[in-house]
Short mmCIF file of C-alpha atoms in Angstrom, two decimals:
data_model
loop_
_atom_site.label_atom_id
_atom_site.label_comp_id
_atom_site.label_asym_id
_atom_site.label_seq_id
_atom_site.Cartn_x
_atom_site.Cartn_y
_atom_site.Cartn_z
CA GLU A 1 -7.12 112.65 186.55
CA GLY A 2 -5.07 115.71 187.85
CA TYR A 3 -2.45 113.77 189.45
CA SER A 4 1.26 113.36 187.65
CA THR A 5 3.36 110.20 187.63
CA HIS A 6 6.37 108.84 185.94
CA PHE A 7 5.41 107.97 182.31
CA GLY A 8 7.33 104.84 181.70
CA THR A 9 6.03 103.44 184.94
CA ALA A 10 2.41 104.58 184.42
CA GLU A 11 2.55 102.94 180.92
CA CYS A 12 3.78 99.53 182.28
CA ALA A 13 0.87 99.63 185.23
CA ARG A 14 -1.66 100.35 182.63
CA TRP A 15 -0.33 97.38 180.45
CA PHE A 16 -0.98 95.08 183.07
CA LEU A 17 -4.25 96.52 184.22
CA HIS A 18 -5.40 95.86 180.55
CA HIS A 19 -3.66 92.59 179.99
CA GLU A 20 -4.12 90.79 183.33
CA ILE A 21 -7.21 92.25 184.86
CA GLY A 22 -9.10 89.26 183.48
CA ASN A 23 -6.79 86.86 185.20
CA ILE A 24 -7.03 88.89 188.56
CA ARG A 25 -10.95 88.87 188.35
CA ARG A 26 -10.77 85.04 187.76
CA TYR A 27 -8.54 84.22 190.66
CA LEU A 28 -10.28 86.24 193.02
CA ALA A 29 -13.57 84.77 192.04
CA LYS A 30 -12.06 81.21 192.54
CA HIS A 31 -10.49 82.15 196.10
CA GLU A 32 -13.46 84.09 197.34
CA GLY A 33 -12.75 85.85 200.59
CA TYR A 34 -9.05 86.44 199.74
CA ARG A 35 -7.68 90.14 199.43
CA LEU A 36 -5.05 90.71 196.68
CA ARG A 37 -1.59 92.46 197.78
CA LEU A 38 0.55 93.44 194.87
CA VAL A 39 4.32 93.25 195.77
CA GLY A 40 7.27 94.65 193.83
CA HIS A 41 11.07 95.84 194.19
CA SER A 42 12.44 98.90 192.84
CA LEU A 43 10.75 99.48 189.26
CA GLY A 44 8.43 96.53 190.20
CA GLY A 45 7.55 98.20 193.22
CA ALA A 46 6.62 101.41 191.50
CA ILE A 47 4.48 99.33 188.96
CA ALA A 48 2.61 97.66 191.67
CA SER A 49 1.96 100.91 193.46
CA LEU A 50 0.55 102.45 190.20
CA LEU A 51 -1.36 99.35 189.24
CA ALA A 52 -3.09 99.58 193.09
CA ILE A 53 -3.78 103.45 192.33
CA MET A 54 -5.41 102.78 188.89
CA ILE A 55 -7.36 99.64 190.22
CA HIS A 56 -8.81 101.97 193.10
CA ARG A 57 -9.82 104.63 190.56
CA LYS A 58 -12.47 102.07 189.02
CA SER A 59 -15.71 101.01 190.31
CA ALA A 60 -16.65 97.59 191.56
CA LYS A 61 -18.86 97.30 188.61
CA GLU A 62 -16.03 97.71 186.27
CA LEU A 63 -13.43 95.57 188.04
CA GLY A 64 -15.80 92.59 188.89
CA PHE A 65 -14.68 92.90 192.28
CA SER A 66 -14.31 95.60 195.27
CA PRO A 67 -11.18 97.81 194.68
CA ASP A 68 -10.94 98.06 198.60
CA ILE A 69 -9.58 94.55 198.63
CA VAL A 70 -6.42 95.40 196.69
CA SER A 71 -3.29 97.03 198.17
CA ALA A 72 0.46 97.16 197.33
CA VAL A 73 3.79 96.94 199.28
CA ALA A 74 6.73 98.13 197.51
CA TYR A 75 10.76 98.04 198.57
CA GLY A 76 12.93 100.50 197.23
CA THR A 77 10.69 102.35 194.96
CA PRO A 78 11.99 105.28 192.86
CA PRO A 79 10.12 108.41 193.05
CA CYS A 80 7.01 108.07 190.52
CA VAL A 81 4.06 109.81 191.66
CA SER A 82 3.06 113.37 192.77
CA LYS A 83 2.94 114.70 196.23
CA GLU A 84 -0.92 114.83 196.20
CA LEU A 85 -1.03 111.47 194.69
CA THR A 86 1.24 109.97 197.47
CA GLU A 87 -0.66 111.17 200.39
CA SER A 88 -4.11 110.04 198.73
CA CYS A 89 -3.00 106.60 198.26
CA ALA A 90 -1.50 106.21 201.70
CA GLY A 91 -4.40 103.86 202.82
CA TYR A 92 -3.58 100.95 200.58
CA VAL A 93 0.12 101.46 199.25
CA THR A 94 2.96 101.09 201.55
CA THR A 95 6.64 101.85 200.65
CA VAL A 96 9.84 100.44 202.37
CA VAL A 97 13.08 102.55 202.35
CA MET A 98 16.19 101.09 203.56
CA GLN A 99 18.85 103.58 205.19
CA ASP A 100 20.86 105.44 202.37
CA ASP A 101 19.36 103.55 199.34
CA ILE A 102 19.86 106.01 196.52
CA ILE A 103 16.79 104.92 194.19
CA PRO A 104 13.93 106.16 196.47
CA ARG A 105 15.81 109.53 196.66
CA LEU A 106 16.64 109.64 192.83
CA SER A 107 15.14 112.34 190.78
CA VAL A 108 16.02 115.47 188.64
CA ALA A 109 15.40 117.60 191.57
CA SER A 110 17.56 115.59 194.07
CA LEU A 111 20.54 115.34 191.51
CA THR A 112 20.24 119.12 191.34
CA ARG A 113 20.45 119.30 195.33
CA LEU A 114 23.42 116.82 195.13
CA ARG A 115 25.24 118.89 192.72
CA ASN A 116 24.59 122.16 194.53
CA GLU A 117 25.83 120.60 197.78
CA ILE A 118 29.01 119.50 196.32
CA LEU A 119 29.80 122.57 194.99
CA GLN A 120 28.95 124.43 197.96
CA THR A 121 31.33 122.23 200.21
CA ASP A 122 34.20 124.11 201.40
CA TRP A 123 36.91 121.83 200.37
CA THR A 124 39.55 123.79 201.80
CA SER A 125 38.37 123.17 205.40
CA VAL A 126 38.21 119.29 204.49
CA ILE A 127 41.93 119.30 203.20
CA GLU A 128 43.01 121.56 206.11
CA LYS A 129 41.62 119.00 208.58
CA GLU A 130 43.30 116.19 206.67
CA ASP A 131 40.10 114.47 206.56
CA TRP A 132 41.31 112.75 203.45
CA LYS A 133 39.15 109.62 204.14
CA ARG A 134 36.15 111.32 204.22
CA PHE A 135 37.20 113.71 201.04
CA LEU A 136 38.25 110.32 199.01
CA ASP A 137 35.03 108.56 200.19
CA LEU A 138 32.77 111.65 199.01
CA VAL A 139 34.63 111.92 195.67
CA THR A 140 34.45 108.17 194.99
CA ASN A 141 30.78 107.83 195.95
CA ALA A 142 29.61 110.88 194.05
CA LYS A 143 31.39 109.62 191.06
CA GLN A 144 29.52 106.22 191.75
CA ALA A 145 26.35 107.84 192.12
CA VAL A 146 26.61 109.95 188.90
CA SER A 147 27.64 106.92 186.80
CA SER A 148 25.04 104.55 188.13
CA VAL A 149 22.17 106.84 187.56
CA GLN A 150 22.84 108.40 184.35
CA ASP A 151 20.28 106.33 182.11
CA VAL A 152 17.92 106.25 185.34
CA ALA A 153 17.99 110.13 185.37
CA HIS A 154 17.24 110.66 181.67
CA LYS A 155 14.06 108.76 181.99
CA LEU A 156 13.09 110.44 184.90
CA ALA A 157 12.84 113.32 182.81
CA ASP A 158 9.92 112.01 181.18
CA TYR A 159 6.55 112.64 183.06
CA ALA A 160 2.97 112.33 181.98
CA ASN A 161 -0.50 112.86 183.44
CA PHE A 162 -2.86 109.77 183.81
CA ARG A 163 -4.89 110.90 181.03
CA GLY A 164 -2.37 113.39 179.49
CA ASN A 165 -0.16 113.36 176.57
CA LYS A 166 1.30 109.78 176.03
CA THR A 167 4.37 111.10 174.08
CA PRO A 168 7.12 111.43 176.26
CA SER A 169 8.99 115.01 176.44
CA VAL A 170 12.53 115.54 176.76
CA ASP A 171 13.34 117.63 180.21
CA PRO A 172 15.84 120.33 179.25
CA ILE A 173 16.88 120.69 182.96
CA GLY A 174 17.59 117.03 183.00
CA LYS A 175 19.82 116.84 180.14
CA GLU A 176 21.58 119.91 181.04
CA LEU A 177 22.18 118.62 184.66
CA LEU A 178 23.67 115.54 183.37
CA ASP A 179 25.98 117.40 180.92
CA THR A 180 27.00 119.70 183.85
CA VAL A 181 27.58 116.65 186.40
CA GLU A 182 29.80 114.71 183.79
CA ALA A 183 32.05 117.71 182.97
CA PRO A 184 34.87 118.58 185.46
CA LEU A 185 34.51 121.04 187.84
CA PRO A 186 35.69 124.44 186.86
CA PRO A 187 38.92 125.40 188.35
CA LYS A 188 37.93 129.00 189.21
CA ALA A 189 35.27 130.56 191.32
CA ALA A 190 34.69 133.03 188.50
CA LYS A 191 33.91 130.30 186.24
CA GLU A 192 31.49 128.82 188.40
CA ASN A 193 29.80 131.79 188.97
CA SER A 194 29.31 132.59 185.27
CA VAL A 195 27.67 128.83 184.91
CA VAL A 196 25.34 129.63 187.68
CA VAL A 197 24.46 133.11 186.15
CA LYS A 198 24.03 131.27 182.76
CA VAL A 199 21.42 128.64 184.41
CA GLU A 200 19.64 131.41 186.20
CA GLU A 201 19.05 133.45 182.94
CA THR A 202 18.04 130.61 180.76
CA LYS A 203 15.51 129.46 183.42
CA PRO A 204 14.44 126.27 181.76
CA ALA A 205 11.17 124.62 182.77
CA VAL A 206 10.98 122.56 185.63
CA SER A 207 9.55 119.16 185.69
CA GLU A 208 7.11 118.48 188.64
CA GLU A 209 9.18 116.75 191.47
CA LEU A 210 7.83 113.20 192.08
CA PHE A 211 7.89 111.36 195.40
CA ILE A 212 7.68 107.70 196.59
CA PRO A 213 4.12 106.60 196.84
CA GLY A 214 1.79 105.87 199.95
CA THR A 215 2.75 105.19 203.63
CA VAL A 216 6.29 105.00 203.82
CA TYR A 217 8.40 102.90 206.55
CA TYR A 218 12.13 103.54 206.89
CA LEU A 219 14.53 100.87 207.72
CA LYS A 220 17.28 102.54 210.07
CA ARG A 221 20.59 100.89 210.55
CA ASP A 222 22.68 101.24 213.70
CA LEU A 223 25.78 99.90 214.79
CA VAL A 224 25.81 98.37 218.24
CA SER A 225 29.05 97.33 220.06
CA GLN A 226 28.97 94.16 222.19
CA ASN A 227 32.22 92.59 223.52
CA ASP A 228 34.32 94.84 221.06
CA VAL A 229 32.34 93.44 218.37
CA GLU A 230 30.20 95.80 216.16
CA GLU A 231 27.08 94.39 214.78
CA GLU A 232 24.20 96.05 212.71
CA VAL A 233 20.93 96.54 214.26
CA TYR A 234 17.65 97.76 212.35
CA THR A 235 14.87 99.73 213.51
CA LEU A 236 11.69 100.14 211.39
CA LEU A 237 10.28 103.62 211.76
CA LYS A 238 7.14 105.00 210.20
CA ARG A 239 7.52 108.30 208.01
CA GLN A 240 5.30 111.17 209.19
CA SER A 241 2.77 112.67 206.49
CA GLY A 242 4.45 115.32 204.62
CA GLU A 243 8.03 113.88 205.10
CA HIS A 244 9.87 112.90 201.97
CA PHE A 245 13.29 111.42 201.32
CA GLN A 246 14.72 114.16 199.00
CA ARG A 247 18.43 114.12 199.66
CA ILE A 248 20.87 111.79 198.13
CA ILE A 249 23.06 110.42 200.95
CA LEU A 250 26.57 109.83 199.72
CA SER A 251 27.52 106.68 201.93
CA GLY A 252 29.12 103.56 200.91
CA ASN A 253 26.00 101.62 201.31
CA PHE A 254 23.74 103.76 198.88
CA LEU A 255 23.67 100.86 196.35
CA THR A 256 23.80 97.74 198.69
CA ASP A 257 21.02 99.24 200.46
CA HIS A 258 18.95 99.00 197.57
CA ARG A 259 19.23 95.10 196.88
CA CYS A 260 16.41 92.52 197.83
CA ASP A 261 18.48 90.51 200.01
CA SER A 262 19.61 93.56 202.27
CA HIS A 263 15.90 94.45 202.58
CA TYR A 264 15.19 90.84 203.27
CA PHE A 265 17.72 90.34 206.29
CA ALA A 266 16.93 93.83 207.62
CA LEU A 267 13.40 93.13 207.84
CA ARG A 268 14.02 89.55 209.26
CA ASP A 269 16.07 91.15 212.19
CA VAL A 270 13.14 93.60 212.76
CA LEU A 271 10.82 90.98 212.90
CA LYS A 272 12.80 88.74 215.28
CA GLY A 273 12.56 91.80 217.71
CA LEU A 274 8.87 92.32 217.68
CA PRO A 275 6.59 90.59 220.14
CA TRP A 276 4.02 88.27 218.30
CA ASN A 277 0.33 89.22 219.01
CA GLY A 278 -1.00 87.13 216.31
CA GLU A 279 -1.99 90.05 214.14
CA GLU A 280 -1.07 90.53 210.66
CA GLY A 281 1.30 93.69 211.18
CA ILE A 282 1.81 96.70 209.20
CA PHE A 283 0.92 95.24 205.82
CA ARG A 284 -2.79 95.05 206.13
#
């Protein structure tokens, strides 16, 4: 319907809509007055979000219930919808992103930006400053990031419209990027320049960049020192409209920040610090 989304995720959401809508209709009829909230983590969060979007595209007559009672809350969701769609579903889809979690930032475009950032880093100045820990951490995290997302990055190269072609296509820039990242960096600047020129000359078709859906909340971690003991403190921030997580952060936490239990403990700490007013909170 004019919007783009991740092909595999949309197909999963469409499967649930086709096979489970009868159960959803029956349970809502049995528990009249209740609302339906779809919840998921990672790819499950993306499917829950897209399922909510698909339900909201249908009429109450088609569904057998009002689509307005359906919402979705997702944690660590990968980019799966176009920019226009993420803004249009902000009223009923909520996504929570934790600190340096790599998955909500993972796309062909963000991997391209990461590659360019690594190539453009002045490693001479880093070595001259004897900042070896930063150097080793960056190299280790970069290697881990690339090796951890190879399969996912290939899948992110397949996009489809809700009513478009259902046959996934191979994205040439996605394959070229992965082949380039897997190869060792050229030792000479001239060789680097020749690679850049070659990419610019071929100008492969670039797939539309995808984003995480809905209203986004960011779990920010800070270290607070009390009595010479450091402890983690979390703050829940709301993303402003138009702001997106498009840069991969190469920290030592970019994988652990994606775990379910990491979200659980961080949100628990946030809720402990909030005054209770008897209302439902942000997930309405």
